[in-house]
Amino acid sequence: MGNELDEVTGAVNQTGRDINVIEKQIPVTVGVGSLIFEIALWVAIPAVALAATAMGLVPAPKGLAAAAVGALPGLIFLFMKINALAYLRKLQQKIQADASQIDNYLEQRVIILNNVVGLLNTAVDLDKDVMKSVTALRSGANATDAQRNAASAQMDSVLSRINVAFEAYPDLKAHAAIADAMQQNSYLQKEITAARALYNDTVAIWNQDIFAWPTKQIVAARNRYTTRIPFTASAETKAAARETFF
């Protein structure tokens, strides 16, 4: 049998495909089968042992002992669920820590952009919307994935307009304070990119593990956990990536 996806003889998309992150949180659910599975772990062996004792197939002492020992699978699975809950809670804290690191870098970038805007505003008639955008970003760290993405997109938008000002006034690039601020911004952007990658890796682990049946999925469903949305590139960043640079 040939490969289902054959890169040699299969159809090829010459134009490529633009990929977007779907901002949808999927809740974890379990069906009746999971409940039956859990009940069976507790009662299957004891029920067989008690039935065999009642029919006289085994002596009563041995049958009762087998019934007691038969509850061990259920007890073991209970401890597995406790460990799974502790693991998922620890992973949640890791996601929060990774997200907090992104927020720290975003906050530093807001401060730098604010300094750049102040310097540019004294040199040229900068768009007032830039000032409004930076002021709006001073509200602090963002709690949700969507808000964090929105803040990053706003900063990309502000930076693009600052770059327009640079192109209109080439002499500004020689301004030592502005050059230093833009260099710091470039450094922070690299740190944000690295922090995003770390955050997305942790989110990917979470999104996979909460559907790992039976232990983790059952625990996740009982605690009403959902998938997390990875950090995404802004529309402006995607548009810039499509441009021709050379």
XYZ file of C-alpha atoms in Angstrom:
246
model
C 0.000 0.000 0.000
C 1.324 3.417 -0.953
C 1.643 6.393 1.376
C -1.643 8.202 1.965
C 0.155 11.540 1.658
C 2.723 11.178 -1.096
C 4.827 14.297 -1.587
C 6.187 12.931 -4.868
C 3.068 12.052 -6.845
C 0.401 13.913 -4.858
C -1.112 17.296 -5.676
C 1.122 20.235 -4.742
C -0.144 23.652 -3.602
C 2.244 26.033 -5.369
C 0.855 29.184 -3.754
C 1.025 27.924 -0.189
C -1.555 28.420 2.528
C -1.842 31.112 5.174
C -2.197 29.553 8.636
C -4.130 31.235 11.431
C -4.618 30.275 15.059
C -8.234 29.458 15.913
C -9.123 31.320 19.098
C -11.440 28.703 20.547
C -11.206 26.993 23.908
C -12.355 23.367 23.779
C -13.787 21.974 27.044
C -12.682 18.528 28.185
C -15.534 16.021 28.454
C -15.861 12.328 29.243
C -18.699 9.954 28.422
C -20.529 7.210 30.255
C -17.773 4.779 29.272
C -15.307 6.546 31.579
C -17.750 6.271 34.491
C -18.275 2.560 33.804
C -14.502 2.106 33.616
C -14.022 3.710 37.040
C -16.823 1.685 38.629
C -15.460 -1.516 37.112
C -12.064 -0.906 38.699
C -13.723 -0.961 42.115
C -16.350 -3.675 41.734
C -15.393 -6.055 38.908
C -12.998 -8.335 40.826
C -14.904 -8.146 44.151
C -18.162 -8.986 42.347
C -16.619 -12.051 40.697
C -15.057 -13.165 43.996
C -18.327 -12.760 45.924
C -20.284 -14.533 43.200
C -17.837 -17.453 43.241
C -18.140 -17.613 47.039
C -21.937 -17.565 46.892
C -21.932 -20.437 44.407
C -19.544 -22.416 46.582
C -16.746 -22.437 44.023
C -14.264 -21.046 46.552
C -14.212 -21.117 50.363
C -15.750 -18.105 52.084
C -12.507 -16.834 53.695
C -10.654 -16.909 50.381
C -13.590 -15.353 48.545
C -13.838 -12.469 51.027
C -10.066 -11.947 50.920
C -10.162 -11.879 47.095
C -13.026 -9.363 47.212
C -11.034 -7.100 49.529
C -7.894 -7.330 47.415
C -9.991 -6.811 44.276
C -10.656 -3.217 45.303
C -6.965 -2.383 44.855
C -7.284 -1.341 41.165
C -9.850 1.272 42.140
C -7.656 2.503 44.981
C -4.604 2.671 42.727
C -6.569 4.617 40.111
C -7.735 7.024 42.826
C -4.110 7.829 43.698
C -3.333 8.171 39.983
C -6.095 10.781 39.693
C -4.730 12.659 42.704
C -1.284 12.735 41.080
C -2.809 13.791 37.749
C -4.631 16.700 39.405
C -1.420 17.819 41.112
C 0.431 17.599 37.775
C -2.189 19.633 35.889
C -2.263 22.291 38.590
C 1.526 22.515 38.450
C 1.317 22.850 34.663
C -1.238 25.647 35.068
C 1.212 27.509 37.284
C 3.908 27.011 34.632
C 1.595 28.546 32.014
C 0.955 31.497 34.327
C 4.675 31.971 34.939
C 5.437 31.864 31.196
C 2.617 34.323 30.499
C 3.888 36.627 33.245
C 7.319 36.665 31.602
C 5.734 37.821 28.332
C 3.847 40.525 30.238
C 7.084 41.735 31.834
C 8.752 42.113 28.437
C 5.653 43.771 26.969
C 5.601 46.264 29.834
C 9.279 47.122 29.289
C 8.583 47.546 25.588
C 5.726 49.949 26.342
C 8.094 52.081 28.431
C 10.683 52.151 25.637
C 8.088 52.971 22.971
C 6.763 55.740 25.188
C 10.265 57.231 25.394
C 10.695 56.965 21.628
C 7.322 58.588 21.003
C 8.244 61.427 23.375
C 11.542 62.016 21.580
C 9.962 61.849 18.141
C 7.075 64.070 19.134
C 9.502 66.881 19.974
C 11.256 66.473 16.626
C 8.328 65.879 14.242
C 4.573 66.186 14.211
C 3.881 62.576 15.122
C 0.430 61.100 14.612
C -1.627 61.751 17.764
C -3.057 58.240 17.513
C 0.406 56.948 18.365
C 0.351 58.847 21.645
C -3.148 57.564 22.412
C -2.120 53.978 21.678
C 0.921 54.089 23.956
C -1.099 55.737 26.721
C -3.716 52.981 26.461
C -1.004 50.358 26.776
C 0.129 51.740 30.141
C -2.821 50.057 31.881
C -0.557 47.219 33.051
C -0.192 43.509 32.519
C -2.910 41.661 30.652
C -4.617 38.707 32.318
C -6.023 36.798 29.361
C -4.448 35.307 26.256
C -6.637 37.440 23.993
C -5.748 40.702 25.795
C -2.069 39.829 25.706
C -2.260 39.247 21.953
C -4.156 42.525 21.509
C -1.521 44.496 23.436
C 1.258 42.990 21.346
C -0.623 43.809 18.142
C -1.081 47.416 19.272
C 2.637 47.748 19.912
C 3.430 46.367 16.476
C 1.069 48.953 15.009
C 2.685 51.803 16.964
C 6.161 50.639 15.949
C 5.182 50.535 12.273
C 4.075 54.173 12.452
C 7.296 55.131 14.232
C 9.222 53.472 11.401
C 7.242 55.580 8.932
C 8.433 58.671 10.808
C 12.016 57.395 10.559
C 11.672 57.026 6.794
C 10.196 60.515 6.473
C 12.951 62.068 8.590
C 16.211 60.112 8.003
C 18.185 62.446 10.286
C 16.291 61.050 13.273
C 18.211 57.793 12.983
C 21.365 59.668 14.007
C 19.707 60.788 17.268
C 21.661 58.854 19.938
C 18.766 58.512 22.409
C 16.370 57.334 19.720
C 18.904 54.902 18.277
C 19.537 53.468 21.751
C 15.805 53.121 22.458
C 15.183 51.364 19.160
C 18.088 48.999 19.861
C 16.527 48.156 23.233
C 13.191 47.622 21.496
C 14.838 45.212 19.062
C 16.395 43.291 21.954
C 13.080 43.094 23.811
C 11.317 41.885 20.677
C 13.748 38.954 20.527
C 13.099 38.220 24.210
C 9.341 38.369 23.624
C 9.704 35.950 20.701
C 11.635 33.509 22.900
C 9.131 33.913 25.750
C 6.247 33.316 23.331
C 7.872 30.103 22.100
C 8.296 28.872 25.689
C 4.694 29.805 26.513
C 3.354 28.089 23.396
C 5.357 24.938 24.181
C 3.803 24.776 27.651
C 0.324 25.443 26.238
C 0.845 22.647 23.693
C 1.737 20.225 26.504
C -1.386 21.309 28.417
C -3.655 20.963 25.387
C -2.370 17.422 24.779
C -2.288 16.204 28.367
C -5.818 17.197 29.332
C -7.080 14.766 26.670
C -4.823 11.884 27.796
C -7.359 9.186 28.706
C -8.121 7.850 31.188
C -6.511 9.520 34.180
C -5.763 13.068 33.056
C -8.817 13.441 30.828
C -11.174 12.299 33.591
C -9.542 14.688 36.068
C -9.597 17.556 33.552
C -13.262 16.959 32.749
C -14.253 16.843 36.431
C -12.460 20.170 36.976
C -13.990 21.717 33.815
C -10.615 22.444 32.247
C -10.389 23.692 28.661
C -7.659 24.045 26.075
C -5.560 27.222 26.098
C -5.028 29.575 23.150
C -1.385 29.922 22.032
C 0.238 33.302 21.537
C -0.278 34.478 17.955
C 1.388 36.934 15.613
C -0.442 40.175 14.931
C -2.010 40.950 11.557
C 0.595 43.684 10.986
C 3.455 41.268 11.625
C 1.992 38.745 9.197
C 1.534 41.433 6.560
C 5.144 42.591 6.987
C 6.382 39.016 6.617
C 4.752 38.800 3.189
C 6.621 41.846 1.882
C 9.676 41.589 -0.352
C 12.834 42.693 1.469
C 15.528 42.079 -1.139
